[in-house]
């Protein structure tokens, strides 16, 4: 594909959990290339690197991105933040709402939404059918992602339809 022919108004980044940080950073740092974001179980801040959280998780131009709130004042498109009300991993519900409030405060004129699904946990989207007792890949320990199977399944279906509608609204 010829990159020169790609219209940035049709490119959104998508991130899940820790990837939501990267998606929001990309949307803010490169508004001429990325036209918004869809973030599942999001964070509104940059957190330290895993597993010790003492190093930077993200870099830009070879420099560490400091921990703290993710700036959203340059985002040039819509943002959809999707969270489960029963997330046991982190406060994605509060962060989803904070992302929308920050976009409002910045005067972002594009649609942005915090979709909060009841009875859903950290597995609110993109990865259906996670087994109960999911193991954290770095430690092998079981982690409680919250939510119920039915709640996560309902959120995944409803959220995906909202994401597709958002993408369709960007036009051909």
GROMACS .gro file of C-alpha atoms in nm:
model
  172
    1UNK     CA    1   0.000   0.000   0.000
    2UNK     CA    2   0.126   0.346  -0.084
    3UNK     CA    3   0.142   0.532   0.248
    4UNK     CA    4   0.120   0.866   0.070
    5UNK     CA    5  -0.237   0.772  -0.037
    6UNK     CA    6  -0.359   0.694   0.316
    7UNK     CA    7  -0.592   0.961   0.449
    8UNK     CA    8  -0.509   1.015   0.819
    9UNK     CA    9  -0.873   1.107   0.883
   10UNK     CA   10  -0.942   0.735   0.850
   11UNK     CA   11  -0.673   0.608   1.089
   12UNK     CA   12  -0.749   0.546   1.454
   13UNK     CA   13  -0.523   0.364   1.695
   14UNK     CA   14  -0.658   0.098   1.926
   15UNK     CA   15  -0.511  -0.005   2.257
   16UNK     CA   16  -0.608  -0.243   2.533
   17UNK     CA   17  -0.504  -0.200   2.897
   18UNK     CA   18  -0.137  -0.090   2.894
   19UNK     CA   19  -0.170  -0.046   2.518
   20UNK     CA   20  -0.428   0.225   2.583
   21UNK     CA   21  -0.144   0.443   2.710
   22UNK     CA   22   0.045   0.398   2.383
   23UNK     CA   23  -0.269   0.461   2.176
   24UNK     CA   24  -0.347   0.788   2.354
   25UNK     CA   25   0.016   0.901   2.339
   26UNK     CA   26   0.022   0.833   1.963
   27UNK     CA   27  -0.308   1.017   1.908
   28UNK     CA   28  -0.177   1.321   2.096
   29UNK     CA   29   0.181   1.321   1.966
   30UNK     CA   30   0.097   1.256   1.599
   31UNK     CA   31  -0.235   1.427   1.522
   32UNK     CA   32  -0.139   1.460   1.155
   33UNK     CA   33  -0.101   1.083   1.121
   34UNK     CA   34  -0.359   0.947   1.366
   35UNK     CA   35  -0.718   1.069   1.383
   36UNK     CA   36  -0.820   0.948   1.728
   37UNK     CA   37  -0.827   0.633   1.937
   38UNK     CA   38  -1.031   0.346   2.071
   39UNK     CA   39  -0.909   0.232   2.412
   40UNK     CA   40  -1.030  -0.067   2.610
   41UNK     CA   41  -0.982  -0.091   2.989
   42UNK     CA   42  -0.790   0.235   2.956
   43UNK     CA   43  -0.548   0.431   3.165
   44UNK     CA   44  -0.553   0.810   3.161
   45UNK     CA   45  -0.192   0.820   3.278
   46UNK     CA   46   0.146   0.678   3.186
   47UNK     CA   47   0.241   0.408   3.434
   48UNK     CA   48   0.591   0.275   3.496
   49UNK     CA   49   0.729  -0.023   3.307
   50UNK     CA   50   0.637  -0.380   3.397
   51UNK     CA   51   0.728  -0.576   3.604
   52UNK     CA   52   0.885  -0.335   3.855
   53UNK     CA   53   0.723  -0.004   3.753
   54UNK     CA   54   1.054   0.171   3.825
   55UNK     CA   55   1.151   0.228   3.461
   56UNK     CA   56   0.972   0.412   3.183
   57UNK     CA   57   0.717   0.203   2.995
   58UNK     CA   58   0.727   0.423   2.685
   59UNK     CA   59   0.986   0.628   2.499
   60UNK     CA   60   0.964   0.896   2.234
   61UNK     CA   61   1.265   0.985   2.023
   62UNK     CA   62   1.474   0.766   2.254
   63UNK     CA   63   1.372   0.954   2.566
   64UNK     CA   64   1.154   0.809   2.842
   65UNK     CA   65   0.796   0.933   2.863
   66UNK     CA   66   0.747   1.048   3.221
   67UNK     CA   67   0.481   0.892   3.443
   68UNK     CA   68   0.176   1.112   3.483
   69UNK     CA   69  -0.144   1.215   3.309
   70UNK     CA   70  -0.150   1.166   2.934
   71UNK     CA   71  -0.199   1.501   2.759
   72UNK     CA   72  -0.485   1.499   2.510
   73UNK     CA   73  -0.485   1.858   2.387
   74UNK     CA   74  -0.354   1.770   2.038
   75UNK     CA   75  -0.585   1.476   1.962
   76UNK     CA   76  -0.736   1.547   1.620
   77UNK     CA   77  -1.027   1.306   1.615
   78UNK     CA   78  -1.276   1.097   1.808
   79UNK     CA   79  -1.188   0.892   2.114
   80UNK     CA   80  -1.388   0.603   2.253
   81UNK     CA   81  -1.290   0.474   2.599
   82UNK     CA   82  -1.451   0.141   2.691
   83UNK     CA   83  -1.441   0.007   3.048
   84UNK     CA   84  -1.611  -0.244   3.272
   85UNK     CA   85  -1.767  -0.126   3.596
   86UNK     CA   86  -1.616  -0.426   3.778
   87UNK     CA   87  -1.252  -0.399   3.661
   88UNK     CA   88  -1.037  -0.553   3.935
   89UNK     CA   89  -0.703  -0.481   3.768
   90UNK     CA   90  -0.715  -0.101   3.778
   91UNK     CA   91  -0.953   0.197   3.779
   92UNK     CA   92  -1.040   0.188   3.409
   93UNK     CA   93  -1.392   0.321   3.474
   94UNK     CA   94  -1.258   0.638   3.636
   95UNK     CA   95  -0.986   0.671   3.374
   96UNK     CA   96  -1.235   0.634   3.086
   97UNK     CA   97  -1.441   0.915   3.236
   98UNK     CA   98  -1.127   1.123   3.298
   99UNK     CA   99  -1.020   1.084   2.933
  100UNK     CA  100  -1.356   1.223   2.815
  101UNK     CA  101  -1.344   1.507   3.069
  102UNK     CA  102  -0.992   1.599   2.953
  103UNK     CA  103  -1.103   1.602   2.589
  104UNK     CA  104  -1.398   1.825   2.687
  105UNK     CA  105  -1.163   2.060   2.873
  106UNK     CA  106  -0.930   2.078   2.572
  107UNK     CA  107  -1.220   2.179   2.347
  108UNK     CA  108  -1.187   1.866   2.132
  109UNK     CA  109  -1.470   1.909   1.880
  110UNK     CA  110  -1.486   1.544   1.777
  111UNK     CA  111  -1.715   1.287   1.937
  112UNK     CA  112  -1.566   1.117   2.239
  113UNK     CA  113  -1.737   0.872   2.467
  114UNK     CA  114  -1.677   0.678   2.784
  115UNK     CA  115  -1.870   0.353   2.754
  116UNK     CA  116  -1.901   0.186   3.094
  117UNK     CA  117  -2.049  -0.164   3.093
  118UNK     CA  118  -2.204  -0.313   3.408
  119UNK     CA  119  -2.087  -0.655   3.526
  120UNK     CA  120  -1.784  -0.637   3.294
  121UNK     CA  121  -1.427  -0.640   3.415
  122UNK     CA  122  -1.086  -0.580   3.262
  123UNK     CA  123  -1.181  -0.826   2.986
  124UNK     CA  124  -1.440  -0.578   2.856
  125UNK     CA  125  -1.325  -0.599   2.496
  126UNK     CA  126  -1.123  -0.727   2.206
  127UNK     CA  127  -1.026  -1.061   2.362
  128UNK     CA  128  -1.341  -1.272   2.388
  129UNK     CA  129  -1.356  -1.607   2.562
  130UNK     CA  130  -1.077  -1.559   2.816
  131UNK     CA  131  -1.069  -1.858   3.041
  132UNK     CA  132  -1.156  -1.817   3.407
  133UNK     CA  133  -0.843  -1.796   3.617
  134UNK     CA  134  -0.640  -1.609   3.359
  135UNK     CA  135  -0.269  -1.622   3.435
  136UNK     CA  136  -0.047  -1.315   3.417
  137UNK     CA  137   0.218  -1.400   3.154
  138UNK     CA  138   0.516  -1.251   3.341
  139UNK     CA  139   0.457  -1.426   3.671
  140UNK     CA  140   0.232  -1.720   3.593
  141UNK     CA  141   0.004  -1.622   3.882
  142UNK     CA  142  -0.372  -1.615   3.844
  143UNK     CA  143  -0.520  -1.268   3.823
  144UNK     CA  144  -0.872  -1.153   3.893
  145UNK     CA  145  -0.984  -0.936   3.603
  146UNK     CA  146  -1.328  -0.879   3.753
  147UNK     CA  147  -1.664  -0.898   3.586
  148UNK     CA  148  -1.870  -1.200   3.498
  149UNK     CA  149  -1.851  -1.409   3.184
  150UNK     CA  150  -2.198  -1.286   3.084
  151UNK     CA  151  -2.110  -0.924   3.165
  152UNK     CA  152  -1.786  -0.936   2.966
  153UNK     CA  153  -1.957  -1.108   2.670
  154UNK     CA  154  -2.236  -0.849   2.663
  155UNK     CA  155  -1.983  -0.564   2.684
  156UNK     CA  156  -1.768  -0.713   2.409
  157UNK     CA  157  -2.065  -0.742   2.175
  158UNK     CA  158  -2.215  -0.400   2.252
  159UNK     CA  159  -1.878  -0.226   2.255
  160UNK     CA  160  -1.774  -0.377   1.923
  161UNK     CA  161  -2.093  -0.252   1.758
  162UNK     CA  162  -2.018   0.098   1.892
  163UNK     CA  163  -1.661   0.080   1.760
  164UNK     CA  164  -1.786  -0.027   1.416
  165UNK     CA  165  -2.036   0.261   1.417
  166UNK     CA  166  -1.757   0.503   1.505
  167UNK     CA  167  -1.542   0.374   1.221
  168UNK     CA  168  -1.835   0.394   0.978
  169UNK     CA  169  -1.893   0.757   1.079
  170UNK     CA  170  -1.548   0.848   0.949
  171UNK     CA  171  -1.676   0.800   0.596
  172UNK     CA  172  -1.520   0.632   0.291
   0.00000   0.00000   0.00000
